[in-house]
PDB file of C-alpha atoms in Angstrom:
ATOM      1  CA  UNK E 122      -3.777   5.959 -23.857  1.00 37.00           C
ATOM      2  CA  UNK E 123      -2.439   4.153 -20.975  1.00 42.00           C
ATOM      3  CA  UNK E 124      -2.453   0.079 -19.846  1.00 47.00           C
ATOM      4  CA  UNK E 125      -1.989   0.689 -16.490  1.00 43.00           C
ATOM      5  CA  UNK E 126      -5.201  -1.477 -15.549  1.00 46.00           C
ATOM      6  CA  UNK E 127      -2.690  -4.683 -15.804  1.00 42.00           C
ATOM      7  CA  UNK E 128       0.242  -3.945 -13.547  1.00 44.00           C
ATOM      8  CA  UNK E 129       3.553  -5.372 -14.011  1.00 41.00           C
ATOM      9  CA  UNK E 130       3.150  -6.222  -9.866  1.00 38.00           C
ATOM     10  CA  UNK E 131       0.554  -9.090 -11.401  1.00 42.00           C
ATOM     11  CA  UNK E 132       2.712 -10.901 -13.625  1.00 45.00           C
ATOM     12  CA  UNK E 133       5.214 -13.453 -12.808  1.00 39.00           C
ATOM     13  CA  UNK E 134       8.050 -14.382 -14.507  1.00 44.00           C
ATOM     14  CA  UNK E 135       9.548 -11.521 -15.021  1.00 47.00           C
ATOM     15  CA  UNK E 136      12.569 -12.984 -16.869  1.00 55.00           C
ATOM     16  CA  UNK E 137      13.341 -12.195 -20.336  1.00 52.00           C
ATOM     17  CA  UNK E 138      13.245 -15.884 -21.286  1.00 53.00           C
ATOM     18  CA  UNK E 139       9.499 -15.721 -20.569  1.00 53.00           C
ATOM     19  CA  UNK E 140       9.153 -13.392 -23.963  1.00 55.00           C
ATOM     20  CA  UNK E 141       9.638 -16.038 -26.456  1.00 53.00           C
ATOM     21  CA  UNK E 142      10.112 -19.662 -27.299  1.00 49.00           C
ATOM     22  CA  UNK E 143      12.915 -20.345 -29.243  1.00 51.00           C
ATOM     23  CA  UNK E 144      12.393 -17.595 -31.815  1.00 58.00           C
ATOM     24  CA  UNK E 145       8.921 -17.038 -31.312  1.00 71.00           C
ATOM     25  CA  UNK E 146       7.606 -14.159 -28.924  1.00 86.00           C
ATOM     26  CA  UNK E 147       4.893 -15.355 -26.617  1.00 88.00           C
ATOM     27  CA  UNK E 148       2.517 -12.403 -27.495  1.00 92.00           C
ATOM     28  CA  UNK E 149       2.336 -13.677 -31.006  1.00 90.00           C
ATOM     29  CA  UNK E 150      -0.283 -16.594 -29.737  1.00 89.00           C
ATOM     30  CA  UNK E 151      -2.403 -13.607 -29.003  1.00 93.00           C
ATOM     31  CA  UNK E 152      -2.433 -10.916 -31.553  1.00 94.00           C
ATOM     32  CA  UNK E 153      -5.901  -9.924 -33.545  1.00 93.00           C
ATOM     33  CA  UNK E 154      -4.512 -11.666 -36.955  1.00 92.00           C
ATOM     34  CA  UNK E 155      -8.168 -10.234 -38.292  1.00 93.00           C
ATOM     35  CA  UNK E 156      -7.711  -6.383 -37.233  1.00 93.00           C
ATOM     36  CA  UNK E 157      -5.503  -3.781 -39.127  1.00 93.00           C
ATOM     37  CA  UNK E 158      -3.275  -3.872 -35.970  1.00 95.00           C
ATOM     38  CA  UNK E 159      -2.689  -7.549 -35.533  1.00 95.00           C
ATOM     39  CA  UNK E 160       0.804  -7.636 -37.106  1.00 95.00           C
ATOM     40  CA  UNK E 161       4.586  -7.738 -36.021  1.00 94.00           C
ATOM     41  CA  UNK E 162       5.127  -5.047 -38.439  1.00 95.00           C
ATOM     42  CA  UNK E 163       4.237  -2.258 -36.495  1.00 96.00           C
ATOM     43  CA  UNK E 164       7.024  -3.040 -33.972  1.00 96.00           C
ATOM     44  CA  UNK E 165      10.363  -1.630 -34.696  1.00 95.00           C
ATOM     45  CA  UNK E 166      13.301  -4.177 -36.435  1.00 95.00           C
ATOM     46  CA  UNK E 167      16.252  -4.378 -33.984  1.00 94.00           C
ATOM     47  CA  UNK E 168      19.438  -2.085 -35.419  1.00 94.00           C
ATOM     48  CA  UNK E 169      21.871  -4.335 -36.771  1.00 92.00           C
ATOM     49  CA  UNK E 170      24.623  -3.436 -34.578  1.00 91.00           C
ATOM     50  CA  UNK E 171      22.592  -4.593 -31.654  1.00 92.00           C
ATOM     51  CA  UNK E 172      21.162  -8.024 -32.467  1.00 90.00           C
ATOM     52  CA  UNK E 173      22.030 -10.863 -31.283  1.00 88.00           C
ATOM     53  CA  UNK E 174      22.640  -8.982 -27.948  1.00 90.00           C
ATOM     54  CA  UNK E 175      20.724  -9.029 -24.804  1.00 91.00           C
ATOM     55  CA  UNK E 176      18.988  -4.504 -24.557  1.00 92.00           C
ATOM     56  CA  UNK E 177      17.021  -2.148 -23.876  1.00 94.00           C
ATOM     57  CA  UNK E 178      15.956   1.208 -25.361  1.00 95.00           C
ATOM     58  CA  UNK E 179      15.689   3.914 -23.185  1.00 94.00           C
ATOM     59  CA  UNK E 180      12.550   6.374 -22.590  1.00 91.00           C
ATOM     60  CA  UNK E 181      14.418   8.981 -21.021  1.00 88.00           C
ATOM     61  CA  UNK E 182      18.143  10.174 -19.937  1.00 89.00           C
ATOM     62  CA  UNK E 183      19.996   7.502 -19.023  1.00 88.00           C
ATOM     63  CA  UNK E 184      23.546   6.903 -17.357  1.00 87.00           C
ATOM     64  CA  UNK E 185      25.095   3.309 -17.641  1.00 86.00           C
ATOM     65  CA  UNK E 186      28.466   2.242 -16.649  1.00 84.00           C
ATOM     66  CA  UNK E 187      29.916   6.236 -16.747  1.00 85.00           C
ATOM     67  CA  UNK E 188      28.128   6.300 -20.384  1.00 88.00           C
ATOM     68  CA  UNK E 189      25.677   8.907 -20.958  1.00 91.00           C
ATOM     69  CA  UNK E 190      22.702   7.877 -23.340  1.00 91.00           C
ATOM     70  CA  UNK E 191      19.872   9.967 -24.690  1.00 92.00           C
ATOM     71  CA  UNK E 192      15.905   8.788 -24.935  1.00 92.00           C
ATOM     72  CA  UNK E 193      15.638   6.213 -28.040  1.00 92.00           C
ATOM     73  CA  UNK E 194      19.293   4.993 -27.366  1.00 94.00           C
ATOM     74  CA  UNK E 195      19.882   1.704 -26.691  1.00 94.00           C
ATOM     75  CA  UNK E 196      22.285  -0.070 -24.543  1.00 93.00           C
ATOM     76  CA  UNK E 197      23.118  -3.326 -25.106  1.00 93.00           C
ATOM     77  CA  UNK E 198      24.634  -6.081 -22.686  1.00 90.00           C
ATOM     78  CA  UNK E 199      26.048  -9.611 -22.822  1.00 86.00           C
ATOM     79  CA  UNK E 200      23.842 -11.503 -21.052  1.00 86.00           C
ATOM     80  CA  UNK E 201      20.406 -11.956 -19.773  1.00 83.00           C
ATOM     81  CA  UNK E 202      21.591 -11.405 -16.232  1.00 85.00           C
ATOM     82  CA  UNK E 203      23.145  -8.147 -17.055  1.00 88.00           C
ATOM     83  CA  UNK E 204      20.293  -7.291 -19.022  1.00 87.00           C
ATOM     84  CA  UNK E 205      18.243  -7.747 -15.529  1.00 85.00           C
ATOM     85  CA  UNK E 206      20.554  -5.783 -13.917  1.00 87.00           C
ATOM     86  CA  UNK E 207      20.316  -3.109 -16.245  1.00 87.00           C
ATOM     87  CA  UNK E 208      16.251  -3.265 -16.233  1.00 86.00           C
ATOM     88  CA  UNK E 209      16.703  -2.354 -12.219  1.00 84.00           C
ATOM     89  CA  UNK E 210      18.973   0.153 -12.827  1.00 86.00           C
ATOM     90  CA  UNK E 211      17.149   2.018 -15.441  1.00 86.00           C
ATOM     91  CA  UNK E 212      14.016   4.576 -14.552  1.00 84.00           C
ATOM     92  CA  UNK E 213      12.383   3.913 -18.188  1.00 87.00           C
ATOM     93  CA  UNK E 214      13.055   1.944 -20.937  1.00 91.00           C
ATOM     94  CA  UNK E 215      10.528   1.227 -24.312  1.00 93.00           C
ATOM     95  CA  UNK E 216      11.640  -1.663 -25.894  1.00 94.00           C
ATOM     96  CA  UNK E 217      13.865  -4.576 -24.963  1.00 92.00           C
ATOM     97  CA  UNK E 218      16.241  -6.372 -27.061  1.00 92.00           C
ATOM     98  CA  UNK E 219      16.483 -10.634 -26.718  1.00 89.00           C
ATOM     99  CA  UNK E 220      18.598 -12.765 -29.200  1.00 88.00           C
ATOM    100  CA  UNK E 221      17.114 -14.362 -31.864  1.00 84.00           C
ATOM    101  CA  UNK E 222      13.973 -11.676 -32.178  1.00 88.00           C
ATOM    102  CA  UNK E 223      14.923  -9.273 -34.698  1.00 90.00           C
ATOM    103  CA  UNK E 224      12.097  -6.797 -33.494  1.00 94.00           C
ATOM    104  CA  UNK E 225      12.371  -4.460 -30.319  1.00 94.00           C
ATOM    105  CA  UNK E 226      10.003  -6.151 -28.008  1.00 93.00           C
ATOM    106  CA  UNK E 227       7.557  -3.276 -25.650  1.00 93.00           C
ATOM    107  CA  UNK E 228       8.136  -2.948 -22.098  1.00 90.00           C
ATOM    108  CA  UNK E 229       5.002  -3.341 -21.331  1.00 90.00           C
ATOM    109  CA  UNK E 230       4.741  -6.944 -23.354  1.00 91.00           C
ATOM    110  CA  UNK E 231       7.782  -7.781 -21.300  1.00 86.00           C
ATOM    111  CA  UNK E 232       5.866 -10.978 -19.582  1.00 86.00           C
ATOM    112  CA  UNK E 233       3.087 -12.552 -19.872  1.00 89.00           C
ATOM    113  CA  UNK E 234       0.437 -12.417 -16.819  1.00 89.00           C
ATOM    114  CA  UNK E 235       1.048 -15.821 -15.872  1.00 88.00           C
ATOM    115  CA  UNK E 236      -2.271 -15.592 -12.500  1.00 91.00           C
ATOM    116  CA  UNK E 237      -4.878 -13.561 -12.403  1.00 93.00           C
ATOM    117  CA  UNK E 238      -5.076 -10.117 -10.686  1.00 93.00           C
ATOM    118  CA  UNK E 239      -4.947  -9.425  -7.305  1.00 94.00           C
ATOM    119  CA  UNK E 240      -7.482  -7.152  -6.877  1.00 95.00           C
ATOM    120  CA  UNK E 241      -6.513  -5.634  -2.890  1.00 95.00           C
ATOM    121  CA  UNK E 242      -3.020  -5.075  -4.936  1.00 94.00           C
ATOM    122  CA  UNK E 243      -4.489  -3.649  -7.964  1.00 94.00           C
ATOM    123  CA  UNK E 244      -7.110  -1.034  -6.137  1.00 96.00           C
ATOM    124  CA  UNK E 245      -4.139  -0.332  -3.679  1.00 95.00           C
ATOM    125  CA  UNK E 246      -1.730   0.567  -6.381  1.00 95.00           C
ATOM    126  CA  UNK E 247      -4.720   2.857  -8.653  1.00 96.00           C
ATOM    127  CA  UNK E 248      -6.140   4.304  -5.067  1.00 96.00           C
ATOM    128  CA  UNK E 249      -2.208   5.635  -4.244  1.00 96.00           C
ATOM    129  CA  UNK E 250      -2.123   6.932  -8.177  1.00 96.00           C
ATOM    130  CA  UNK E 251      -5.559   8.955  -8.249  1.00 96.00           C
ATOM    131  CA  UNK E 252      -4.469  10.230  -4.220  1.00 97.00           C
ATOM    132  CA  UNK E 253      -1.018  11.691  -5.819  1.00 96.00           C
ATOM    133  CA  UNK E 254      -2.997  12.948  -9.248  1.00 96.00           C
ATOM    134  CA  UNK E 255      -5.456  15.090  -6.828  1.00 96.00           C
ATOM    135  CA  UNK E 256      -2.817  16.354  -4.993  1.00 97.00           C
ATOM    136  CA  UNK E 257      -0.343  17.118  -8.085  1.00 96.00           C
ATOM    137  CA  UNK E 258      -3.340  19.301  -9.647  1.00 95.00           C
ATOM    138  CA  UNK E 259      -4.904  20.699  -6.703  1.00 96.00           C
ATOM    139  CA  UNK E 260      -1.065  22.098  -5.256  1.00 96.00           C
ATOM    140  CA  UNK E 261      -0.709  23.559  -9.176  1.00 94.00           C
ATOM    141  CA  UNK E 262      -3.714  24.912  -9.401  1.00 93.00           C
ATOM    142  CA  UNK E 263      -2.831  26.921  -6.305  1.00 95.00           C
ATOM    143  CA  UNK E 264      -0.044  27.888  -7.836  1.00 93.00           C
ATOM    144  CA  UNK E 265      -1.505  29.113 -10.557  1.00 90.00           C
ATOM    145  CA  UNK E 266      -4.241  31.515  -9.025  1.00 91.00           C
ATOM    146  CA  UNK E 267      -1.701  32.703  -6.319  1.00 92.00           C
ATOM    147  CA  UNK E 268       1.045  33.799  -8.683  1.00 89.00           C
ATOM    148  CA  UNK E 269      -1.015  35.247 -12.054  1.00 84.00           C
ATOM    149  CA  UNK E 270       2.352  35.438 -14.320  1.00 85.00           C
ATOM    150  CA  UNK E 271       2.468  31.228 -13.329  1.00 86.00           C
ATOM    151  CA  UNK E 272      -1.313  30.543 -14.357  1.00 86.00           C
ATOM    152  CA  UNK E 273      -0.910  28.998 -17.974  1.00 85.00           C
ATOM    153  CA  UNK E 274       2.258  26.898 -16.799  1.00 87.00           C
ATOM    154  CA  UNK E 275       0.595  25.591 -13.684  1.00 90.00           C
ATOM    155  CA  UNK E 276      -2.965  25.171 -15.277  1.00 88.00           C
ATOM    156  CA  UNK E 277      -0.614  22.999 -18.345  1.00 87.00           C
ATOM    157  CA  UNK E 278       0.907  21.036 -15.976  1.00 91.00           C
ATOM    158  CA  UNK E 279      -1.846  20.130 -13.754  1.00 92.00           C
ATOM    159  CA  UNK E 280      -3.685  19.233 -16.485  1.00 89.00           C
ATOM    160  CA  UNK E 281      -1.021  16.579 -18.047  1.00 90.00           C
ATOM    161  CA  UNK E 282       0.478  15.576 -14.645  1.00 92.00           C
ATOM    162  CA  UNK E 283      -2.723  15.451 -12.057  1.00 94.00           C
ATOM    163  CA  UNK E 284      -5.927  16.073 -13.864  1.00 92.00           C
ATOM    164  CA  UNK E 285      -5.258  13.162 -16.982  1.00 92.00           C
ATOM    165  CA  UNK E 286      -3.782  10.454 -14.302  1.00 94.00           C
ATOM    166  CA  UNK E 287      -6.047  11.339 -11.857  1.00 96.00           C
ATOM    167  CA  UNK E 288      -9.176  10.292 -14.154  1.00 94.00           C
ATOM    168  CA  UNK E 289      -7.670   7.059 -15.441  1.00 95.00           C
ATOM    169  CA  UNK E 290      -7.349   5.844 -12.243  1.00 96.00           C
ATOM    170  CA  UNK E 291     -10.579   6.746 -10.987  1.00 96.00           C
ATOM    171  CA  UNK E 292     -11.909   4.626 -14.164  1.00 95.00           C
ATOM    172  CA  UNK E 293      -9.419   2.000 -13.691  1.00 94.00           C
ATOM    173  CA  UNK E 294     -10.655   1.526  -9.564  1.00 94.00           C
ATOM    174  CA  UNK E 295     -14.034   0.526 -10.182  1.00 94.00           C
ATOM    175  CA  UNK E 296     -12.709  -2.137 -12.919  1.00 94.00           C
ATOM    176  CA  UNK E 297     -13.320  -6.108 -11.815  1.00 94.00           C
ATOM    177  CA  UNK E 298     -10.027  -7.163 -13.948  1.00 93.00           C
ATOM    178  CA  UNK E 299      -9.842 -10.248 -11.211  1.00 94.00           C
ATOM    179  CA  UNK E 300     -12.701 -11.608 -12.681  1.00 95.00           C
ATOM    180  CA  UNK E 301     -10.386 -12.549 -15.906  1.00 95.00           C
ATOM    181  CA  UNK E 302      -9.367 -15.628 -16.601  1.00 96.00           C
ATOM    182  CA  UNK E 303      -4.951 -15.346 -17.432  1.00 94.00           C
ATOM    183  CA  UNK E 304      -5.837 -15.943 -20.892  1.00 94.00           C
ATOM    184  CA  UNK E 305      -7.980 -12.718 -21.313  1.00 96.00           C
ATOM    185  CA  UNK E 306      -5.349 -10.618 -19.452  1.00 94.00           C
ATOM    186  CA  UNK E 307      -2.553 -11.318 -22.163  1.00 94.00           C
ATOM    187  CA  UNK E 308      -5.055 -11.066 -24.952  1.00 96.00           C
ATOM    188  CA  UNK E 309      -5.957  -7.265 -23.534  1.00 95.00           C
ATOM    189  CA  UNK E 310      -2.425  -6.955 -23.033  1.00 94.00           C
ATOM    190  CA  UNK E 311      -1.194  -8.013 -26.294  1.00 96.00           C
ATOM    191  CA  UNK E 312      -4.601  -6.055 -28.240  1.00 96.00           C
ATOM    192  CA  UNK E 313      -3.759  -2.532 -26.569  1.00 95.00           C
ATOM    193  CA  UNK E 314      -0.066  -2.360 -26.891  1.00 96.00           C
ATOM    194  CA  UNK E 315      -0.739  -3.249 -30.820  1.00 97.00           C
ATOM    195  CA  UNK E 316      -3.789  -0.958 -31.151  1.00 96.00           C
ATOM    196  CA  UNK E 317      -1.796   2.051 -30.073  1.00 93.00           C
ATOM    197  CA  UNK E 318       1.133   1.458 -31.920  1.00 94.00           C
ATOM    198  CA  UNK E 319      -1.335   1.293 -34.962  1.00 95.00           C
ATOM    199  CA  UNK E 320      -3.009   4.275 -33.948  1.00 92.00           C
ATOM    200  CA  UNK E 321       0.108   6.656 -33.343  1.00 89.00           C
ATOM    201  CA  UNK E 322       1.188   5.714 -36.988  1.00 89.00           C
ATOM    202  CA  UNK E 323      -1.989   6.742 -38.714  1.00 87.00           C
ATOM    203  CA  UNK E 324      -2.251   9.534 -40.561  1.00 84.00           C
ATOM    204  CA  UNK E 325      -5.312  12.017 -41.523  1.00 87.00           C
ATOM    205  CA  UNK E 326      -4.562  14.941 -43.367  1.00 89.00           C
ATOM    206  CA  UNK E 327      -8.174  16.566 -42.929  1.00 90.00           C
ATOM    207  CA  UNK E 328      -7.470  16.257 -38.899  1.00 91.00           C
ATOM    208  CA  UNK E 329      -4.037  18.285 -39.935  1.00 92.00           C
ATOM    209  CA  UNK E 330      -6.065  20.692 -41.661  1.00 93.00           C
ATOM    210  CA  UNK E 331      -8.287  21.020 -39.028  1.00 92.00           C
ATOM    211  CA  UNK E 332      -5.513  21.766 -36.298  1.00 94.00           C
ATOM    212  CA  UNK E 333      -4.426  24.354 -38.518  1.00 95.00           C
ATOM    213  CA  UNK E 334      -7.133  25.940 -39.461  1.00 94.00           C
ATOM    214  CA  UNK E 335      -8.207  26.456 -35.696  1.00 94.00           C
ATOM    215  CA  UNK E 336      -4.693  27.983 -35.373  1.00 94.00           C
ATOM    216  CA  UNK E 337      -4.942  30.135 -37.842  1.00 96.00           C
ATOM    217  CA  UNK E 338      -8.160  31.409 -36.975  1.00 95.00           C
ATOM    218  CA  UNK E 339      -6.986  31.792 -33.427  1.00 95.00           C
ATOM    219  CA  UNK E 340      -4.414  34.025 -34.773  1.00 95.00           C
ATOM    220  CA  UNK E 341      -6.802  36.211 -36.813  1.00 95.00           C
ATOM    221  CA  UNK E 342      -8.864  36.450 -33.635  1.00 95.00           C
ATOM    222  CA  UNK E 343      -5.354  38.018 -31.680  1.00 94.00           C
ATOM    223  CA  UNK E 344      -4.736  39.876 -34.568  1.00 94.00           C
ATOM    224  CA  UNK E 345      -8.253  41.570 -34.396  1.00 93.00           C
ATOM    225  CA  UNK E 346      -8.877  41.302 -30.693  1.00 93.00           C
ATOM    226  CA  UNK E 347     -10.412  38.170 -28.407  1.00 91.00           C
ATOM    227  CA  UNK E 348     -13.271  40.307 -27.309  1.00 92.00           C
ATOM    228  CA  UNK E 349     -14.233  41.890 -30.985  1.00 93.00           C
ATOM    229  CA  UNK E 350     -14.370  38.714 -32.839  1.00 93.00           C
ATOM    230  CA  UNK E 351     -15.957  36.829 -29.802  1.00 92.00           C
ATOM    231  CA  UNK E 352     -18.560  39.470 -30.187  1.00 92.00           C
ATOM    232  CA  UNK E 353     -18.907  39.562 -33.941  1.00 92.00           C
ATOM    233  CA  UNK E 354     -19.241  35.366 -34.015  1.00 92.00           C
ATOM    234  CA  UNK E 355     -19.704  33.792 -30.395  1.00 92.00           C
ATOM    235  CA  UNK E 356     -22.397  32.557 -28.665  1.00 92.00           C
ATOM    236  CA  UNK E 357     -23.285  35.852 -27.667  1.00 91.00           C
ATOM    237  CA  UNK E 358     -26.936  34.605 -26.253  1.00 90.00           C
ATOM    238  CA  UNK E 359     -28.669  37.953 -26.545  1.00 90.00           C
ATOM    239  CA  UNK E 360     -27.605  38.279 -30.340  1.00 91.00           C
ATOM    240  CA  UNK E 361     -29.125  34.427 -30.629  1.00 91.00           C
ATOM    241  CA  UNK E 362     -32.239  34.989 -28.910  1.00 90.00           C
ATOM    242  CA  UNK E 363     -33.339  38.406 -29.410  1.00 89.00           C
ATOM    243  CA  UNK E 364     -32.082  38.749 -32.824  1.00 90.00           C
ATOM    244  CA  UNK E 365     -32.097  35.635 -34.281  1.00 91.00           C
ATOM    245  CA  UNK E 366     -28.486  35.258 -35.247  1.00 93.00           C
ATOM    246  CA  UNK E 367     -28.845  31.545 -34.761  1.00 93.00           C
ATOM    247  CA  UNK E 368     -25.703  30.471 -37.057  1.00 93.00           C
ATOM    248  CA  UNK E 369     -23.657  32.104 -34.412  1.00 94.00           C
ATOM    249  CA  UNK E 370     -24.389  28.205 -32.722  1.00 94.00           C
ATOM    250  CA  UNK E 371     -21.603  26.679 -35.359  1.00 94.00           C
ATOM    251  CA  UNK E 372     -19.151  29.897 -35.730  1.00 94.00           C
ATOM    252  CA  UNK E 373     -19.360  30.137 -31.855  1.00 94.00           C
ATOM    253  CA  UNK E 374     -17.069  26.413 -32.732  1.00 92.00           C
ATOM    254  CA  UNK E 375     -13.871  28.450 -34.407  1.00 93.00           C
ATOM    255  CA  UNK E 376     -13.720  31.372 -31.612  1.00 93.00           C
ATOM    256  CA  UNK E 377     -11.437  30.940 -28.644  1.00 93.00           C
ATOM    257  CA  UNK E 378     -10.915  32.916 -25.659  1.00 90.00           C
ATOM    258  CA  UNK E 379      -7.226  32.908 -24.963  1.00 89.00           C
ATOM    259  CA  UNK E 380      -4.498  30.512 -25.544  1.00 87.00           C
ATOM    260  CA  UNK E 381      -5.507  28.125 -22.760  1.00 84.00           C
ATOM    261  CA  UNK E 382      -8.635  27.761 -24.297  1.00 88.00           C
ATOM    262  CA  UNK E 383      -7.591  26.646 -27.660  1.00 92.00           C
ATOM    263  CA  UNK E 384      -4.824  24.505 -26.479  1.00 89.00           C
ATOM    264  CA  UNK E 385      -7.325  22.353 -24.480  1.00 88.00           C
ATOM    265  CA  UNK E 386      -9.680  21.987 -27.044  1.00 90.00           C
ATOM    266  CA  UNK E 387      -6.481  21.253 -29.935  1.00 91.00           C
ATOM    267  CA  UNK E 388      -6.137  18.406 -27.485  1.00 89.00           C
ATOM    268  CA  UNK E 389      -9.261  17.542 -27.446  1.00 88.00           C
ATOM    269  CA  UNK E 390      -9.774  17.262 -31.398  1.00 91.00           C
ATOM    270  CA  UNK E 391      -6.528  15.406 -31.552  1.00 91.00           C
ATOM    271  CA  UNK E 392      -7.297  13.120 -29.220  1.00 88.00           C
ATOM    272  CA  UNK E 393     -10.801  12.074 -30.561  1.00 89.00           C
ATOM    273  CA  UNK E 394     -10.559  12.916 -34.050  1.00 91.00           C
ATOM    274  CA  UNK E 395      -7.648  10.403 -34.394  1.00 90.00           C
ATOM    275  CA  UNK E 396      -9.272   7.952 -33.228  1.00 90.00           C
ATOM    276  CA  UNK E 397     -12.068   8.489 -35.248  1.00 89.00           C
ATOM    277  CA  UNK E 398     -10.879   8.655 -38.645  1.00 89.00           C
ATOM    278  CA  UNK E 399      -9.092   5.613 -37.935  1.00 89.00           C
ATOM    279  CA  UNK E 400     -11.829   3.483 -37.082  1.00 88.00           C
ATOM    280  CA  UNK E 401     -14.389   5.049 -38.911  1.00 86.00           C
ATOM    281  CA  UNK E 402     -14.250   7.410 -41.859  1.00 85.00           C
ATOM    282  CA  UNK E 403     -11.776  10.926 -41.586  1.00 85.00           C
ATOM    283  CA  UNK E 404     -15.789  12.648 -43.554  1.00 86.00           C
ATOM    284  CA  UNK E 405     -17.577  11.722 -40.075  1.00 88.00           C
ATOM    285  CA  UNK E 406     -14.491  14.118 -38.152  1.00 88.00           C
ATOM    286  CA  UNK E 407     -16.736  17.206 -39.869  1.00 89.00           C
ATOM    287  CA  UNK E 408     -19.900  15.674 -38.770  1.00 91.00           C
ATOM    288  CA  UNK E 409     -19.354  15.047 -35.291  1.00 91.00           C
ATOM    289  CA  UNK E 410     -17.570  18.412 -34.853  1.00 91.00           C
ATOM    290  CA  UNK E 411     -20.575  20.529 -36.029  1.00 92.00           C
ATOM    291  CA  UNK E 412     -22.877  18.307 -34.083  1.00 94.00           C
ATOM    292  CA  UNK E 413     -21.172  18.289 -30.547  1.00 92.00           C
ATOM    293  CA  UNK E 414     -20.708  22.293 -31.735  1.00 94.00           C
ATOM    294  CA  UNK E 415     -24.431  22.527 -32.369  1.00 95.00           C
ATOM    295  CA  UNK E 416     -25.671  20.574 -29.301  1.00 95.00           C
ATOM    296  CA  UNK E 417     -23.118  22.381 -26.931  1.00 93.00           C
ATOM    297  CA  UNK E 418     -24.475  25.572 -28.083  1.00 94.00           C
ATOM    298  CA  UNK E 419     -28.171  24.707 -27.745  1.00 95.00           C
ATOM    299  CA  UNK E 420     -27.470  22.739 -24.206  1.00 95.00           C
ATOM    300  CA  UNK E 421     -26.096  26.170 -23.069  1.00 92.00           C
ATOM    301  CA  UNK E 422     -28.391  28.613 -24.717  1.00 92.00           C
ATOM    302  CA  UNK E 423     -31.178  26.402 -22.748  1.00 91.00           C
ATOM    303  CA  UNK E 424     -29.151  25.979 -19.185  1.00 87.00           C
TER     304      UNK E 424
END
């Protein structure tokens, strides 16, 4: 999940000051005190070496001052100007670090919006992001098909770095966000960074079993051959139709082609099922599997 629909470039007061009053973070007005994820606690405490400091931890490789840091590092500085320095300097960074907070504040909570959205800004910035994803995926994908030992790589790659950016900003164009009063900006702001942070710390040990099992049974497929055991339980449509073999429309579920196939559709149950046995029940995750299973198979035995 991303929050890209409310762009840094429509905030102002980009200042660490703006975070917090005294010793009270400005985003705390607007968490959802009612929901599971409306709590400081899921934000990590500041290390004890670095409070009181002015920081920021890093999302990637990092080089300050002849210093060398690694992703998750933080460098601290001794003063709110350096610290603004060192926000310019730096490609990515998480979290920041402000005195008298002893949590790591998210970059993307760094300000609050402070006017509404520009909306020529905002469907400039989204119409330049789906332009590159098309042309990321589309230049991989010929990759891929021109160079066969490159296909899985390129087809991996397109999919993470044009295919998934290139669809959130074709849902993020159409999106009326300057229609939002200020106040509604921050509390979306404030709701998502909390809700994801709440969701990447859940934990569902039938979606675990799940993953695994699909692995496993990938494996027994390799081990026996793709094509014999997508023959034996797929939706081979003859075997359905002509011979009545109609639980081949759930077993058809478990089988998997090649390793593209089941990588995608890992993803896929990941991705979903996460969400769903966090909001809902992890007993619906078997439900909804064997119904979109079911469904899928029917839709194509019909098309």
């Amino acid at each position: 999940m991303h929050n890209d629909d409310l762009s840094a470039a429509d905030r102002i007061g980009d200042s660490p000051l703006a975070l917090w009053r005294g010793e009270v973070p400005w985003f705390r007005t607007w968490l959802p005190e009612r929901l599971p994820w409306g709590t400081e606690t899921l934000l990590d405490e500041v290390p004890t070496e670095a409070r009181g400091n002015w920081g920021l931890r890093l999302g990637g490789y990092a080089t300050v001052d002849g210093v060398r840091y690694a992703s998750g590092e933080i460098v601290v500085v001794g003063s709110e100007s350096e610290l603004l320095s060192l926000m310019s300097s730096v490609t990515v960074a998480t979290d920041l670090v402000v005195p008298g907070y002893d949590r790591l504040i998210p970059a993307a909570l760094a300000a609050p919006h402070r006017r509404r959205v520009d909306l020529a800004a905002y469907r400039r910035e989204h119409g330049r992001r789906l332009l590159r994803g098309l042309l990321v995926t589309a230049a991989l994908v010929v990759v891929g098909f021109s160079f066969e030992m490159f296909l899985f790589p390129a087809l991996l790659f397109a999919t993470f770095y044009g295919l998934f950016p290139t669809v959130e900003a074709a849902m993020a164009l159409p999106r009326r966000l300057d229609r939002l009063p200020v106040a509604e900006l921050n509390r979306r702001a404030v709701n998502f960074e909390f809700f994801r942070r709440w969701l990447l710390g859940r934990r569902s040990r039938l979606l675990n079993a799940s993953l695994v099992g699909l692995a496993l049974l990938f494996l027994a497929q390799t081990y026996v051959g793709l094509d014999r055991s997508i023959l034996a339980a797929a939706l081979v449509k003859e075997r359905v139709l002509e011979h009545g073999e109609w639980w081949r429309t759930v077993t058809t579920g478990l089988m998997h082609g090649n390793l593209l196939h089941i990588l995608f559709n890992g993803m896929a149950l990941y991705t979903l099922g996460r969400v769903l046995v966090a909001l809902v029940s992890p007993p619906l995750l078997v439900f909804v599997f064997l119904l979109t299973v079911v469904t899928g198979s029917l839709a194509s035995l019909w098309l």
